[in-house]
Coordinates of C-alpha atoms in Angstrom, one line a residue:
M59 CA -31.8 18.8 30.6
K60 CA -34.9 19.8 28.7
I61 CA -35.1 23.3 27.1
L62 CA -38.0 24.9 25.3
L63 CA -37.0 27.5 22.7
V64 CA -39.8 30.0 21.8
E65 CA -38.6 32.0 18.8
D66 CA -40.4 32.9 15.6
D67 CA -37.3 33.9 13.6
D68 CA -36.0 30.8 11.8
R69 CA -32.7 32.4 11.2
I70 CA -32.1 32.4 14.9
A71 CA -34.3 29.5 16.1
K72 CA -32.9 26.6 13.9
P73 CA -29.2 27.3 14.3
L74 CA -29.7 27.8 18.0
A75 CA -31.7 24.6 18.5
E76 CA -29.0 22.7 16.6
E77 CA -26.2 24.1 18.7
L78 CA -28.1 23.3 21.9
H79 CA -28.6 19.7 20.7
H80 CA -24.9 19.5 20.1
Q81 CA -24.3 20.6 23.6
G82 CA -26.4 17.7 24.9
Y83 CA -29.7 19.4 25.7
V84 CA -33.1 18.1 24.6
V85 CA -34.7 21.0 22.8
D86 CA -38.3 21.6 21.6
L87 CA -39.0 24.6 19.3
A88 CA -42.1 26.7 19.4
E89 CA -42.7 29.4 16.8
D90 CA -45.2 31.6 18.7
G91 CA -46.4 32.3 22.2
I92 CA -49.4 30.1 22.1
E93 CA -47.4 27.2 20.8
G94 CA -44.9 27.8 23.6
W95 CA -47.6 27.8 26.2
E96 CA -49.0 24.5 24.9
W97 CA -45.6 22.9 24.9
A98 CA -45.0 24.1 28.5
Q99 CA -48.2 22.5 29.6
M100 CA -47.2 19.1 28.2
V101 CA -43.5 18.9 29.1
E102 CA -41.6 19.7 32.3
Y103 CA -38.7 21.9 31.1
D104 CA -35.7 22.9 33.1
L105 CA -35.3 26.1 31.2
I106 CA -37.3 28.2 28.6
L107 CA -35.6 30.5 26.1
L108 CA -38.2 33.1 25.4
D109 CA -38.2 35.8 22.7
I110 CA -40.2 38.9 23.7
M111 CA -41.6 39.8 20.2
L112 CA -43.7 36.8 19.4
P113 CA -46.9 36.3 17.3
R114 CA -50.3 35.6 19.0
L115 CA -48.9 35.8 22.6
D116 CA -45.9 38.0 23.4
G117 CA -43.0 36.9 25.6
I118 CA -43.9 39.1 28.5
R119 CA -47.4 37.8 28.8
L120 CA -46.3 34.2 28.3
C121 CA -43.7 34.6 31.0
K122 CA -46.4 36.0 33.4
R123 CA -48.8 33.2 32.5
L124 CA -46.1 30.6 33.2
R125 CA -45.3 32.0 36.6
N126 CA -49.0 32.3 37.4
V127 CA -49.4 28.5 37.0
K128 CA -46.3 28.0 39.2
Y129 CA -43.8 27.0 36.5
K130 CA -40.6 26.5 38.5
G131 CA -38.0 26.2 35.8
F132 CA -35.8 29.1 34.6
I133 CA -36.7 31.6 32.0
L134 CA -34.1 33.4 29.9
M135 CA -35.5 36.2 27.7
L136 CA -34.1 37.0 24.3
T137 CA -34.8 40.4 22.8
A138 CA -33.5 43.1 20.6
R139 CA -34.8 45.7 23.1
D140 CA -31.9 47.2 24.9
T141 CA -33.3 49.6 27.5
L142 CA -33.3 49.5 31.2
N143 CA -37.1 49.7 31.4
D144 CA -37.4 46.7 29.0
K145 CA -35.1 44.7 31.2
I146 CA -37.0 45.6 34.3
I147 CA -40.3 44.7 32.7
G148 CA -38.9 41.3 31.7
L149 CA -37.4 40.5 35.1
D150 CA -40.6 41.7 36.9
A151 CA -42.6 39.4 34.7
G152 CA -40.7 36.5 36.2
A153 CA -37.6 36.1 34.0
D154 CA -34.4 34.9 35.6
D155 CA -32.1 36.5 33.0
Y156 CA -32.1 38.7 29.9
L157 CA -29.9 38.5 26.8
I158 CA -29.8 41.2 24.0
K159 CA -29.8 40.3 20.3
P160 CA -27.6 39.9 18.5
F161 CA -25.6 37.6 20.9
E162 CA -22.8 35.2 20.6
L163 CA -23.7 31.5 21.1
E164 CA -20.9 31.2 23.6
E165 CA -22.4 33.9 25.8
L166 CA -25.8 32.3 25.6
A167 CA -24.3 28.9 26.5
A168 CA -22.6 30.4 29.5
R169 CA -25.8 32.0 30.8
I170 CA -27.7 28.7 30.4
R171 CA -25.0 26.9 32.3
A172 CA -25.0 29.6 35.0
L173 CA -28.8 29.3 35.5
L174 CA -28.8 25.5 35.5
R175 CA -26.0 25.5 38.1
R176 CA -28.2 27.3 40.6
P177 CA -29.3 24.9 43.4
P178 CA -32.9 23.6 43.4
E179 CA -33.7 25.8 46.4
M180 CA -33.5 28.9 44.1
R181 CA -36.6 27.6 42.4
S182 CA -38.7 27.8 45.5
Q183 CA -41.6 30.2 45.5
A184 CA -42.1 31.6 49.1
L185 CA -39.3 32.5 51.5
S186 CA -39.5 34.2 54.9
Y187 CA -37.2 35.4 57.7
G188 CA -38.6 37.2 60.7
Q189 CA -40.9 39.9 59.4
I190 CA -39.6 39.6 55.8
E191 CA -41.5 37.6 53.2
L192 CA -40.6 37.1 49.6
D193 CA -42.3 35.4 46.7
S194 CA -39.7 34.8 43.9
H195 CA -42.3 34.0 41.2
L196 CA -44.7 36.9 41.9
H197 CA -41.7 39.1 42.5
I198 CA -43.1 40.5 45.8
A199 CA -41.2 41.3 48.9
T200 CA -42.7 42.7 52.2
Y201 CA -41.6 43.6 55.7
N202 CA -44.3 43.2 58.3
G203 CA -46.9 43.3 55.6
R204 CA -45.5 46.5 54.0
D205 CA -44.3 46.4 50.4
L206 CA -40.6 46.6 49.7
T207 CA -40.1 48.4 46.4
L208 CA -36.8 46.8 45.2
T209 CA -34.8 46.8 42.0
P210 CA -34.3 43.5 40.3
K211 CA -30.8 43.1 41.8
E212 CA -31.9 44.2 45.3
F213 CA -34.6 41.6 45.0
L214 CA -32.2 38.9 44.0
L215 CA -29.8 39.9 46.9
L216 CA -32.6 39.6 49.4
Q217 CA -33.7 36.3 47.9
C218 CA -30.1 34.9 48.2
F219 CA -29.9 35.8 51.9
L220 CA -33.3 34.3 52.6
E221 CA -32.5 31.1 50.9
Y222 CA -29.3 30.6 53.0
P223 CA -30.1 32.4 56.2
K224 CA -27.1 31.1 58.1
Q225 CA -24.5 31.6 55.4
V226 CA -21.9 34.4 55.2
F227 CA -21.5 35.7 51.6
T228 CA -18.4 37.5 50.5
R229 CA -18.8 40.3 48.0
R230 CA -17.1 38.1 45.4
K231 CA -19.5 35.2 46.0
L232 CA -22.5 37.5 45.7
L233 CA -21.0 39.0 42.5
E234 CA -20.5 35.6 41.0
R235 CA -24.1 34.5 41.9
L236 CA -26.0 37.5 40.8
W237 CA -23.8 39.1 38.1
E238 CA -22.5 35.8 36.8
I239 CA -20.7 36.8 33.6
D240 CA -21.0 40.6 33.7
S241 CA -17.3 41.5 33.9
L242 CA -18.1 45.2 34.1
S243 CA -19.5 44.9 37.7
G244 CA -17.1 45.1 40.6
E245 CA -17.3 44.3 44.3
G246 CA -18.2 47.9 45.0
T247 CA -21.4 47.3 43.2
I248 CA -22.4 44.8 45.9
K249 CA -21.7 47.3 48.7
T250 CA -23.9 49.9 46.9
H251 CA -26.8 47.4 46.5
I252 CA -26.5 46.2 50.1
N253 CA -26.7 49.8 51.4
N254 CA -29.7 50.5 49.2
L255 CA -31.5 47.3 50.3
R256 CA -30.8 48.2 54.0
Q257 CA -32.3 51.7 53.5
K258 CA -35.4 50.3 51.9
I259 CA -35.9 47.9 54.8
V260 CA -35.5 50.8 57.3
S261 CA -38.0 52.9 55.3
V262 CA -40.8 50.4 56.1
G263 CA -39.9 50.0 59.8
G264 CA -37.2 47.4 59.8
D265 CA -33.6 47.4 61.2
R266 CA -30.7 47.9 58.8
K267 CA -28.9 45.3 60.9
I268 CA -31.2 42.6 59.4
I269 CA -28.4 42.4 56.8
E270 CA -25.3 42.2 59.0
T271 CA -21.8 43.0 58.0
V272 CA -19.3 40.4 59.1
Y273 CA -16.2 42.6 59.1
G274 CA -13.4 41.3 56.9
V275 CA -15.6 38.5 55.5
G276 CA -18.9 39.7 54.0
Y277 CA -22.6 39.8 54.8
R278 CA -25.3 37.6 56.3
L279 CA -28.8 37.9 57.8
G280 CA -28.7 39.3 61.3
K281 CA -31.0 38.6 64.2
E282 CA -34.3 40.4 64.3

C-alpha cells in the first residue's frame, strides 16, 4: 500500500513516516501543499495523510483539487483544529476521515487500517437508486433533481445504502462502518441519523420508506 504524507512539521512528519514504514507501507513525504500536489500527480496512492495548515497550498484546497481531478484514494486529514465546523469543512472538501492533533500513533494506524479495509466500491464516484443520485467525491446528493442537504454522517449512511442496495444493515454493522473506532457512539446514534435522513428525503418530495426498516434486523433500501 502506498501512502503520501503531506506534513510540514518535521517533529511529526519524520517519526510518522518511519512508523508507517515499519508497518509495511510505502511512504512518500511532502513538506507543503504544492509538493503534495506534484507527488499525487506522479504516483497512484492508496491513501493521503493531509495536514490542513500547510505552506503554499493549504490542506482544504489541496483536498478539493485532488477530488476535482478524480483522485479515488482515501484522504485522512490531520489538524490541530478541533471544532465541528472545521471537521465539516474538511469532510465536505472530500476527506474520508479526520484526526485531531496530538494523536497516538496507534489510533492513526487503526484509522488507516479501517479506511483501507473499505471495499473498492466505496471509492466509486456516482451512485443512483430510483430518484436518488449521489456523488461521493463532489459530496452532492439529490432526490429527483432537488438537493439533499445532509450532514457528513447522513451522507455516508445514504452512500452506504446506495453502494449495497439489496443488503440489510444492522445498527451494529452501520456503526462499525461509519463510526469505526468512536467508542462513544452507540446504536441509538444510528436510529437518530436514519430518522433525520428520512425526514430530509421527505422534505424534497420523497417517501420515508425509501429507507426501509426490517423489524428485528436493521435497515435497507426500500422499493420506490
